[in-house]
PDB file of C-alpha atoms and ligand atoms in Angstrom:
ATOM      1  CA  UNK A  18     -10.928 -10.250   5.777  1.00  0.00           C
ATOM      2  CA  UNK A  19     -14.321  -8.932   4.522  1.00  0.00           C
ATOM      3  CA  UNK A  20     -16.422 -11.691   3.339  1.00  0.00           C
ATOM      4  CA  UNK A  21     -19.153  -9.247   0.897  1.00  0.00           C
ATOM      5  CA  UNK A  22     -17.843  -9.017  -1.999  1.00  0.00           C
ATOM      6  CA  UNK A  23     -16.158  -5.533  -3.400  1.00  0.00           C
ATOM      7  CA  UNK A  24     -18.200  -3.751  -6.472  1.00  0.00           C
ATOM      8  CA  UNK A  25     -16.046  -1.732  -8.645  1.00  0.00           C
ATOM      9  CA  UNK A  26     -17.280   0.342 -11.563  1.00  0.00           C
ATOM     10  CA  UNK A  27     -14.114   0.249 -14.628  1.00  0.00           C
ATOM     11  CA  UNK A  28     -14.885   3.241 -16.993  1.00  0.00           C
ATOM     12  CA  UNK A  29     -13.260   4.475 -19.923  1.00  0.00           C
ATOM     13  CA  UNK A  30     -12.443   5.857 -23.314  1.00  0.00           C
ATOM     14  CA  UNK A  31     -14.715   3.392 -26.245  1.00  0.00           C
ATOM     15  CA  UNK A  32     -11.266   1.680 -27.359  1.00  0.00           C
ATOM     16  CA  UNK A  33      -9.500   2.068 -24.351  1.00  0.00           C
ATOM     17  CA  UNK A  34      -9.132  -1.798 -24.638  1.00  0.00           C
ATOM     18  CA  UNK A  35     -11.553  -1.764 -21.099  1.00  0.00           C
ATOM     19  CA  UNK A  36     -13.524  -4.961 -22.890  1.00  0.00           C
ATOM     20  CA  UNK A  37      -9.884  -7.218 -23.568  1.00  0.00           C
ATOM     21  CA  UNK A  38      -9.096  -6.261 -20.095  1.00  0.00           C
ATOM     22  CA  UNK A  39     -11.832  -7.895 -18.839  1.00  0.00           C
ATOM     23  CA  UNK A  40     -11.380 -10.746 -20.139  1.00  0.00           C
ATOM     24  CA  UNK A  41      -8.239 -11.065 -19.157  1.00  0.00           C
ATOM     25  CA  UNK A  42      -9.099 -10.367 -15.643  1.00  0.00           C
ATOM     26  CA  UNK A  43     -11.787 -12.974 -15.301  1.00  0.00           C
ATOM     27  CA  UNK A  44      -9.681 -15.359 -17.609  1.00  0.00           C
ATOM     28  CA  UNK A  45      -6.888 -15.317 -14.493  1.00  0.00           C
ATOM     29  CA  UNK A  46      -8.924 -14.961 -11.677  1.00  0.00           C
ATOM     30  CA  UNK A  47     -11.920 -16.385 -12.584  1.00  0.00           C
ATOM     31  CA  UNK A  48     -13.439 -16.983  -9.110  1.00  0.00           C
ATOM     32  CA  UNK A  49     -12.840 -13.932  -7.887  1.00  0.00           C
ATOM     33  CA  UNK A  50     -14.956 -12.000  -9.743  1.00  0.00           C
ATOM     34  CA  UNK A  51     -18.191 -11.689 -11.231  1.00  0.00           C
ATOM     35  CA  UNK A  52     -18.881  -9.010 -14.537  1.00  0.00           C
ATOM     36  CA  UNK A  53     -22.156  -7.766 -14.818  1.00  0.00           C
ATOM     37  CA  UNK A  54     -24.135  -8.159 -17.633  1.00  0.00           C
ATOM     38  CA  UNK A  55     -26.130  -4.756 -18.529  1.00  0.00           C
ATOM     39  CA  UNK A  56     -29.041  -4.092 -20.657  1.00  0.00           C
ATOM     40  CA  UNK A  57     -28.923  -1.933 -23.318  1.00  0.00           C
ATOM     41  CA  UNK A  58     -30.905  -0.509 -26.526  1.00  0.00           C
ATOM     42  CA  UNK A  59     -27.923  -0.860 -28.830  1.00  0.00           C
ATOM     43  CA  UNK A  60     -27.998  -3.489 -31.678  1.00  0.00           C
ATOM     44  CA  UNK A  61     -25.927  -6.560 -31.339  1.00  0.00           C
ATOM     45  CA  UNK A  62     -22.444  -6.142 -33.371  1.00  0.00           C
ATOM     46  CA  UNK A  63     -21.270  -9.041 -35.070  1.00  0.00           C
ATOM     47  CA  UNK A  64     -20.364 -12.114 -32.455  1.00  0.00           C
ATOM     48  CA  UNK A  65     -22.235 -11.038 -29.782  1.00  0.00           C
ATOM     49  CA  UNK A  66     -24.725 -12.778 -27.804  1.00  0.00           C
ATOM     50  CA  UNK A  67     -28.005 -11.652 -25.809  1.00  0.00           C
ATOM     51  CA  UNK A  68     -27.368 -12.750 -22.188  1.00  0.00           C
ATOM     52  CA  UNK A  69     -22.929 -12.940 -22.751  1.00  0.00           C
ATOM     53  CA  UNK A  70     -22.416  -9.023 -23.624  1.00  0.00           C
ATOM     54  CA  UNK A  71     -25.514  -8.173 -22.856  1.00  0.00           C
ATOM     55  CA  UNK A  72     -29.098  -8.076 -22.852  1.00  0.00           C
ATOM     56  CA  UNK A  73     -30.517  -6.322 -25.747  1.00  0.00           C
ATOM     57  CA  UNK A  74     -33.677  -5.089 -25.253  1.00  0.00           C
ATOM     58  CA  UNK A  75     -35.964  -2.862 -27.101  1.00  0.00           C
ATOM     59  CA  UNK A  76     -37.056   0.606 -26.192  1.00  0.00           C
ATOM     60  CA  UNK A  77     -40.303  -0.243 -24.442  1.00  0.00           C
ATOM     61  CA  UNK A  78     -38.567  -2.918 -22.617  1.00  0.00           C
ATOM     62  CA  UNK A  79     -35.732  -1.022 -21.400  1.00  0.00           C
ATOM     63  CA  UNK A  80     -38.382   1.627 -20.300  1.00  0.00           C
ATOM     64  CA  UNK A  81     -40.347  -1.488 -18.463  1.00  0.00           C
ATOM     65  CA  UNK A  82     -36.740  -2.004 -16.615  1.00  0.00           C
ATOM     66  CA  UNK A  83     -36.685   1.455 -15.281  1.00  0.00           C
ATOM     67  CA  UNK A  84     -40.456   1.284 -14.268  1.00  0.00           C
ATOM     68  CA  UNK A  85     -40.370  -2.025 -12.783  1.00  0.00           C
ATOM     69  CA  UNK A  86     -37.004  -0.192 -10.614  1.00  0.00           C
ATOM     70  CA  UNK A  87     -34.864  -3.218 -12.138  1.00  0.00           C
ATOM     71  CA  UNK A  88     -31.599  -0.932 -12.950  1.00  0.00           C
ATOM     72  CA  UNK A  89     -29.044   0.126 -10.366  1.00  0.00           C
ATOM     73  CA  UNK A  90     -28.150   3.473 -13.068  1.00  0.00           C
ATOM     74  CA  UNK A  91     -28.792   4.273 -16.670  1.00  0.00           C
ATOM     75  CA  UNK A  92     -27.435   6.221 -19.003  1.00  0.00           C
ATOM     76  CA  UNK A  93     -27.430   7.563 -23.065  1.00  0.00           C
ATOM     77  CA  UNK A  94     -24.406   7.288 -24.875  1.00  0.00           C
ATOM     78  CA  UNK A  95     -23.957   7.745 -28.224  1.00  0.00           C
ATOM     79  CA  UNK A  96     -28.237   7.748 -28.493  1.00  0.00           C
ATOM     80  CA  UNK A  97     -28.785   4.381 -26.856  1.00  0.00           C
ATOM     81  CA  UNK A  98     -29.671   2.989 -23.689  1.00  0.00           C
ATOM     82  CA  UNK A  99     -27.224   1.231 -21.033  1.00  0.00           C
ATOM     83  CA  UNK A 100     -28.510   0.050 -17.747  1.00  0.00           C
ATOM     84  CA  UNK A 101     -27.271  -2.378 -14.811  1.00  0.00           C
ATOM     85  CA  UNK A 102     -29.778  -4.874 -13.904  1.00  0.00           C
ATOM     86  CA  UNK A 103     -29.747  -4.924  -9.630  1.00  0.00           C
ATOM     87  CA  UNK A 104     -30.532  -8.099  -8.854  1.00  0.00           C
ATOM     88  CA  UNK A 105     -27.632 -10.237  -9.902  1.00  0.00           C
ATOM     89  CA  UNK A 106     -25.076  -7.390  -8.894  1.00  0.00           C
ATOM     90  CA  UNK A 107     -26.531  -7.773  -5.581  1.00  0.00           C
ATOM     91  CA  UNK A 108     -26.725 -11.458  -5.195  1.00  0.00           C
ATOM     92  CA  UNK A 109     -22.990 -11.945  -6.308  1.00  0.00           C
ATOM     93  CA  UNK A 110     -21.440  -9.447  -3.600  1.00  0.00           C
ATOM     94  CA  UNK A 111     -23.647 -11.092  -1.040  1.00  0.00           C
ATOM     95  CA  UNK A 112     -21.711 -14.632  -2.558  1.00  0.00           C
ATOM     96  CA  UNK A 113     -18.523 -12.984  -1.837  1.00  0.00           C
ATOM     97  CA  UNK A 114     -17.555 -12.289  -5.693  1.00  0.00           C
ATOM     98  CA  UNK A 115     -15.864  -8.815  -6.436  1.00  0.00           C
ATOM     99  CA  UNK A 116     -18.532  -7.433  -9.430  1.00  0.00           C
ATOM    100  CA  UNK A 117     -17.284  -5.475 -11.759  1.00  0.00           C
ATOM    101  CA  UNK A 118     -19.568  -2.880 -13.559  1.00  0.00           C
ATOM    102  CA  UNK A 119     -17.946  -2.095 -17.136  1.00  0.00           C
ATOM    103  CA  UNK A 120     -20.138   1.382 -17.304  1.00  0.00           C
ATOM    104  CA  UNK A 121     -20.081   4.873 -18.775  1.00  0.00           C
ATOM    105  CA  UNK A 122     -19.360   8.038 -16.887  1.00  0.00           C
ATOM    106  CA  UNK A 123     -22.544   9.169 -15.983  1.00  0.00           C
ATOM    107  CA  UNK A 124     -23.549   6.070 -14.678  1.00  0.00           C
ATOM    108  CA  UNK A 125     -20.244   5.102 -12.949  1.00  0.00           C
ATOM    109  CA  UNK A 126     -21.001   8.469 -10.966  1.00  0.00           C
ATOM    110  CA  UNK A 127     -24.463   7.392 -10.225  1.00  0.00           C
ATOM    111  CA  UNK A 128     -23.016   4.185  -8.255  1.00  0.00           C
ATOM    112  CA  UNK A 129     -20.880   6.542  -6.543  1.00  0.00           C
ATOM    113  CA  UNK A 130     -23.567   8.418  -5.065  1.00  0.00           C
ATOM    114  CA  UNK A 131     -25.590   5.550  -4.348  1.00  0.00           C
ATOM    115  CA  UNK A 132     -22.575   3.412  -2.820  1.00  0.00           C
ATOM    116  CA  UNK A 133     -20.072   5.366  -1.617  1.00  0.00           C
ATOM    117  CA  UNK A 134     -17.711   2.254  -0.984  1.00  0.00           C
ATOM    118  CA  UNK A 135     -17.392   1.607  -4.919  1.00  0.00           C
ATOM    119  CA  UNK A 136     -14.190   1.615  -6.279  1.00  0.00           C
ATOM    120  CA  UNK A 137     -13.637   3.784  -9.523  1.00  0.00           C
ATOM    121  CA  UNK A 138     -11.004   3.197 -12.068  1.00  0.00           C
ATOM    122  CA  UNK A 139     -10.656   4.790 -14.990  1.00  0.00           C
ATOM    123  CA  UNK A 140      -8.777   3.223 -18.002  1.00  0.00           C
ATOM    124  CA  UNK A 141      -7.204   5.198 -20.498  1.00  0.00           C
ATOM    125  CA  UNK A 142      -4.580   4.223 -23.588  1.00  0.00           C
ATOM    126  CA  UNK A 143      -1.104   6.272 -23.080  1.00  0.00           C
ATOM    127  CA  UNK A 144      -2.037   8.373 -25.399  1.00  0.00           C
ATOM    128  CA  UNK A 145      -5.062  10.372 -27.532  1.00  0.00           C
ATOM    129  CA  UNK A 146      -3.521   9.498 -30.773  1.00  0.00           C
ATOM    130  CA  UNK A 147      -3.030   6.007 -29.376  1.00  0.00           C
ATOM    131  CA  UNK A 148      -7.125   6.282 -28.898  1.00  0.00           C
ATOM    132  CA  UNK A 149      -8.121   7.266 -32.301  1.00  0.00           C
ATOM    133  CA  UNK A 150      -5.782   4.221 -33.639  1.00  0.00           C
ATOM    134  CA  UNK A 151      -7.378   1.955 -31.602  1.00  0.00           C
ATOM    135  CA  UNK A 152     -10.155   2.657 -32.662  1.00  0.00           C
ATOM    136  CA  UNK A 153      -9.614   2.510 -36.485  1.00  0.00           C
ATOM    137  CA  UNK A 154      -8.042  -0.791 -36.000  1.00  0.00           C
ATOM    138  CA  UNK A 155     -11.194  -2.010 -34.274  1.00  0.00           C
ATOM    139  CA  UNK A 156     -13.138  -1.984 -37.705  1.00  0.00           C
ATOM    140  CA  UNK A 157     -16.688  -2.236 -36.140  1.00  0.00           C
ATOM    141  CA  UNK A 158     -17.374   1.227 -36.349  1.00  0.00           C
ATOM    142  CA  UNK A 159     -18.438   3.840 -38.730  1.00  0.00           C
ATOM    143  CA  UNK A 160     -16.405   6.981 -39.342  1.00  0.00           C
ATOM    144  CA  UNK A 161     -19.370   8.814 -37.989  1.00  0.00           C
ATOM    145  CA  UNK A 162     -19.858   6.479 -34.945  1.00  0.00           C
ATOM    146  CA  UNK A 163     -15.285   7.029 -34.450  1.00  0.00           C
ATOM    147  CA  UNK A 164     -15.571  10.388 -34.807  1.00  0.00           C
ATOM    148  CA  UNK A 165     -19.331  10.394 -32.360  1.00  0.00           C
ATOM    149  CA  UNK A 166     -16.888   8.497 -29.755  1.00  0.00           C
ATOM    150  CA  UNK A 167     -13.555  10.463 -30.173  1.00  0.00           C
ATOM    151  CA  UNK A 168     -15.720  13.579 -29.680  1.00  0.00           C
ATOM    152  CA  UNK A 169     -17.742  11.810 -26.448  1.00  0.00           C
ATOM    153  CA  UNK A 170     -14.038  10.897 -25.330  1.00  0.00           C
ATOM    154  CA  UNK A 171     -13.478  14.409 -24.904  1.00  0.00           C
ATOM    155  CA  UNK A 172     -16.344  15.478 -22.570  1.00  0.00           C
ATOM    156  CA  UNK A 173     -15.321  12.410 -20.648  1.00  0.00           C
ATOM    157  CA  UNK A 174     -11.789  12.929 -19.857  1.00  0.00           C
ATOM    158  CA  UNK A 175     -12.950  16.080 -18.266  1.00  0.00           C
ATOM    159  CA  UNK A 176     -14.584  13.822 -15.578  1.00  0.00           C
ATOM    160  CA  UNK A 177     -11.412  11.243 -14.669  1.00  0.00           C
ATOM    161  CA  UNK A 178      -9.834  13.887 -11.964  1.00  0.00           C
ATOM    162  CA  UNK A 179     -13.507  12.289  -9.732  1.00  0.00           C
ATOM    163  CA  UNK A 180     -12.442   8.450 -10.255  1.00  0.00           C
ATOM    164  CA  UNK A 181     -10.174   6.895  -7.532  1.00  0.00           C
ATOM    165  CA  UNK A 182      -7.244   5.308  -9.914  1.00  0.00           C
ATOM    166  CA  UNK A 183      -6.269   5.694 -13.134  1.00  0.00           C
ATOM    167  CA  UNK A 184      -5.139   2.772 -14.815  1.00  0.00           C
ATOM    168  CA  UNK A 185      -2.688   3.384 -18.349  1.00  0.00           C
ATOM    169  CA  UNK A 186      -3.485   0.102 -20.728  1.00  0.00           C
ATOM    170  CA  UNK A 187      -0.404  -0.059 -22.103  1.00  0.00           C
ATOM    171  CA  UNK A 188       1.389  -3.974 -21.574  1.00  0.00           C
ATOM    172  CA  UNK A 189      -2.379  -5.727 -21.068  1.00  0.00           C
ATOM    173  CA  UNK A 190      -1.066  -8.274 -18.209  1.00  0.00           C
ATOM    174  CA  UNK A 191       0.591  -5.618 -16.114  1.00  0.00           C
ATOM    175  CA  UNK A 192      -2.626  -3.452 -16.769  1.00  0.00           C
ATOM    176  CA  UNK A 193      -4.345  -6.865 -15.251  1.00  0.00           C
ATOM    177  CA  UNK A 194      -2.407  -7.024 -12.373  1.00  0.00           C
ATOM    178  CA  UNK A 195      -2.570  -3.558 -11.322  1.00  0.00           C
ATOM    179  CA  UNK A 196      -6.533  -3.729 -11.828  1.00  0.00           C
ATOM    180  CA  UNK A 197      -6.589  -7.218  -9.566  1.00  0.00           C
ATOM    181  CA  UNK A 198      -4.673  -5.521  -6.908  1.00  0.00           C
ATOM    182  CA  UNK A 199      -6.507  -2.079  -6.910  1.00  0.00           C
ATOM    183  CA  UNK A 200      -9.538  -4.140  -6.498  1.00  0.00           C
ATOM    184  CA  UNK A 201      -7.808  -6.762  -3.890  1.00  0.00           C
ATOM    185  CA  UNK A 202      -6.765  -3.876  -1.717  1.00  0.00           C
ATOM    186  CA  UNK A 203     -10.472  -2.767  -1.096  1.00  0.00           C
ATOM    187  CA  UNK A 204     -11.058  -5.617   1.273  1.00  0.00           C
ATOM    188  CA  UNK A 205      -8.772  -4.365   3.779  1.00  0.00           C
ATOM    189  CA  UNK A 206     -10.644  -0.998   4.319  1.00  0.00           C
ATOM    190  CA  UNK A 207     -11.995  -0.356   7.489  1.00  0.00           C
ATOM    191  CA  UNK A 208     -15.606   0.296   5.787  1.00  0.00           C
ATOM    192  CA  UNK A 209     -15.363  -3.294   4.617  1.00  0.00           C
ATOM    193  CA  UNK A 210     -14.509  -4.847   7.797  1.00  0.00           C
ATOM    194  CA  UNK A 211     -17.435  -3.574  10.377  1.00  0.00           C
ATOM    195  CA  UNK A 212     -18.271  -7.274  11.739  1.00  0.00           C
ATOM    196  CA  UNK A 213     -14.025  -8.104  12.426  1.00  0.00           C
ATOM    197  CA  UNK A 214     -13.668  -4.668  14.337  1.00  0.00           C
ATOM    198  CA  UNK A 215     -16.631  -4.850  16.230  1.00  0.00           C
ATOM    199  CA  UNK A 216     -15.731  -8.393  17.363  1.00  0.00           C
ATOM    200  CA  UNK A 217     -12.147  -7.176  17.851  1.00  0.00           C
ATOM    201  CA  UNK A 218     -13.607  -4.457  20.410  1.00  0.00           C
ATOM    202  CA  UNK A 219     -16.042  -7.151  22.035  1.00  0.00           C
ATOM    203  CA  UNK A 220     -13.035  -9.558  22.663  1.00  0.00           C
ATOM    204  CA  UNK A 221     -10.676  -7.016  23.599  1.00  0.00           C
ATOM    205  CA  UNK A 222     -13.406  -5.860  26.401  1.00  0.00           C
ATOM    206  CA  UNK A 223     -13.849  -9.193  27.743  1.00  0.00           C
ATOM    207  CA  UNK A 224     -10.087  -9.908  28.073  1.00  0.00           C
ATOM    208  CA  UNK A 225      -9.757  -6.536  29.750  1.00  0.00           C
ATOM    209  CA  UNK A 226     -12.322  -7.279  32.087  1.00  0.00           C
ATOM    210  CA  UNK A 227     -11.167 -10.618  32.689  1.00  0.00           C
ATOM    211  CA  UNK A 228      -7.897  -9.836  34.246  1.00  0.00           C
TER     212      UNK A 228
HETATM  213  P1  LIG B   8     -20.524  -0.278 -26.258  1.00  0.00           P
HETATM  214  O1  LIG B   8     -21.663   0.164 -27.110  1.00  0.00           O
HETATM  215  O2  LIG B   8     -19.197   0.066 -26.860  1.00  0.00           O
HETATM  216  O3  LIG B   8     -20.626  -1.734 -25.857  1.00  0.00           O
HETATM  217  O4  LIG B   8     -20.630   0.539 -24.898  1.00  0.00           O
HETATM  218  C1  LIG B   8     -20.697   1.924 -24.917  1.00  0.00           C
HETATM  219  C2  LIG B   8     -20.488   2.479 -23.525  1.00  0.00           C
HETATM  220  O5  LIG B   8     -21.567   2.108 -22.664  1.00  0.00           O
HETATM  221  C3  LIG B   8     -19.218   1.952 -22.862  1.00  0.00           C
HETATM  222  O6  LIG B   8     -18.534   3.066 -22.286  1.00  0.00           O
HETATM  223  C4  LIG B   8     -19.734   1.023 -21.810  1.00  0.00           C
HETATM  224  O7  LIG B   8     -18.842   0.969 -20.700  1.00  0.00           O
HETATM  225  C5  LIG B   8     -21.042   1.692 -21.432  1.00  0.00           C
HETATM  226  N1  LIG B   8     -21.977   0.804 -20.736  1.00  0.00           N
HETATM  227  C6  LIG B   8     -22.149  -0.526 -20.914  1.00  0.00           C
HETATM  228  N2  LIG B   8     -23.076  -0.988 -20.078  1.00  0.00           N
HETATM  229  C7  LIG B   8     -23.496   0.064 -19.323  1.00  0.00           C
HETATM  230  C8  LIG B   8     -24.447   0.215 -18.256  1.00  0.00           C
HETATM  231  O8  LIG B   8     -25.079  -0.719 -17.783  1.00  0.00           O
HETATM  232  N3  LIG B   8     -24.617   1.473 -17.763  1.00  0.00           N
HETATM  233  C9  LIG B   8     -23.932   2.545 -18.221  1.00  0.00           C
HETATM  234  N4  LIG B   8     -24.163   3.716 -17.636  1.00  0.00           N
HETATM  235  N5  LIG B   8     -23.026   2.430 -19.227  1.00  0.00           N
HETATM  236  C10 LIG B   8     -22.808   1.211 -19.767  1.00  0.00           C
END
C-alpha cells in the first residue's frame, strides 16, 4: 500500500533488552528497515564504534548540532546528550524503509508531537526484578550508573500509559515478530494511504460518470 516508509520510535527500560531486539529485527528483515544512528555525548563502552552505535560527539559539537537545527529531538539522560540526526531519518522514509528511532522518553514524546503518525512502542522485561537482573548481568555498568538507571526506570514507567503498544521481551523471536507486525500494520492506515484513496475517489467518479 503506502510507499513512504513508516517511522517508529521503540523506547524502554536501559536493559529492557530494546538493543538485542534490534538486532534481531534488522537481522530478519533486513530490507525493511532502516535504524537510526543518533548522536550523543556519552563515551564509547567497550566494542562500540563511532558511526555503528552512534556518533559520539563532544559537548560543543553536539551544541553545533542543535544550532545548525541538525536533530529531529534531544534529550539528557543519565547527564549526557542523545539526539537524532534529521537528515538520514528523512531520506530513508522517503526510500520506502520503515526507520526505527531507539530513543528515550522525552524524546520519543517529542516525535510524537512533531509527527503525529509515529508509532510508539514501549518495551519492557515481564518483570521489575527481571530489570534489575538484567541489568547486573550486563556488566558494563557501575553500581552507581544501575542504581542511576533503575531509579530513571521509575520516572519512566510513569509515562508508558502515552505509548501506542506495549511490547513484554520475554521469548526474543516472538518479541520480534510482534514488533515486525506492529510496525507492518501501520501501512494500512488511512493516514498512510492519501495518494491510493484519492485515486480511488477520482476513478470511482469517472466510472460513475461514465455509465
Ligand atoms: P545508552 O547510553 O544505554 O546507549 O542509551 C541511554 C538511553 O538513551 C536509551 O534509553 C536510549 O534509547 C536513549 N537514546 C539513544 N539515542 C537517543 C536519541 O537520539 N534521542 C533520545 N532522546 N534518546 C536516545
Amino acid at each position: 500500500m503506502s510507499e513512504k516508509g513508516i517511522l517508529a520510535v521503540v523506547s524502554g527500560f536501559s536493559g529492557a533488552g530494546k538493543g538485542t531486539l534490534m538486532k534481531a529485527l534488522l537481522k530478519k528483515y533486513e530490507e525493511r528497515y532502516a535504524l537510526s544512528i543518533s548522536a550523543t555525548t556519552r563515551q564509547p563502552r567497550e566494542g562500540e564504534v563511532h558511526g555503528r552505535e552512534y556518533f559520539f560527539l563532544t559537548q560543543e559539537e553536539f551544541q553545533q548540532m542543535i544550532r545548525e537545527d541538525a536533530l529531529i529531538e534531544h534529550a539528557c539522560y543519565v547527564k549526557n546528550y542523545y539526539g537524532t540526526p534529521k537528515q538520514y531519518v528523512f531520506d530513508q522514509m522517503a526510500a520506502g524503509k520503515d526507520v526505527i528511532l531507539e530513543i528515550e522518553i522525552q524524546g520519543a514524546l517529542k516525535v510524537k508531537e512533531k509527527f503525529p503518525d509515529t508509532l510508539l512502542l514501549f518495551v519492557t522485561p515481564p518483570s521489575a526484578k527481571e530489570l534489575e537482573a538484567r541489568l547486573v548481568g550486563r556488566g558494563t555498568e557501575t553500581e552507581d550508573v544501575i542504581r542511576d538507571r533503575l531509579a530513571r526506570a521509575a520516572e519512566e514507567a510513569e509515562y508508558m500509559d502515552q505509548y501506542d503498544y506495549i511490547l513484554v521481551n520475554d521469548v526474543l523471536d516472538d518479541c520480534v515478530e510482534q514488533m515486525h507486525q506492529l510496525i507492518q500494520d501501520q501501512h494500512q492506515r488511512v493516514s498512510e494511504n492519501g495518494a491510493f484513496i484519492s485515486a480511488m475517489k477520482q476513478e470511482l467518479k469517472e466510472l460513475v460518470s461514465s455509465v
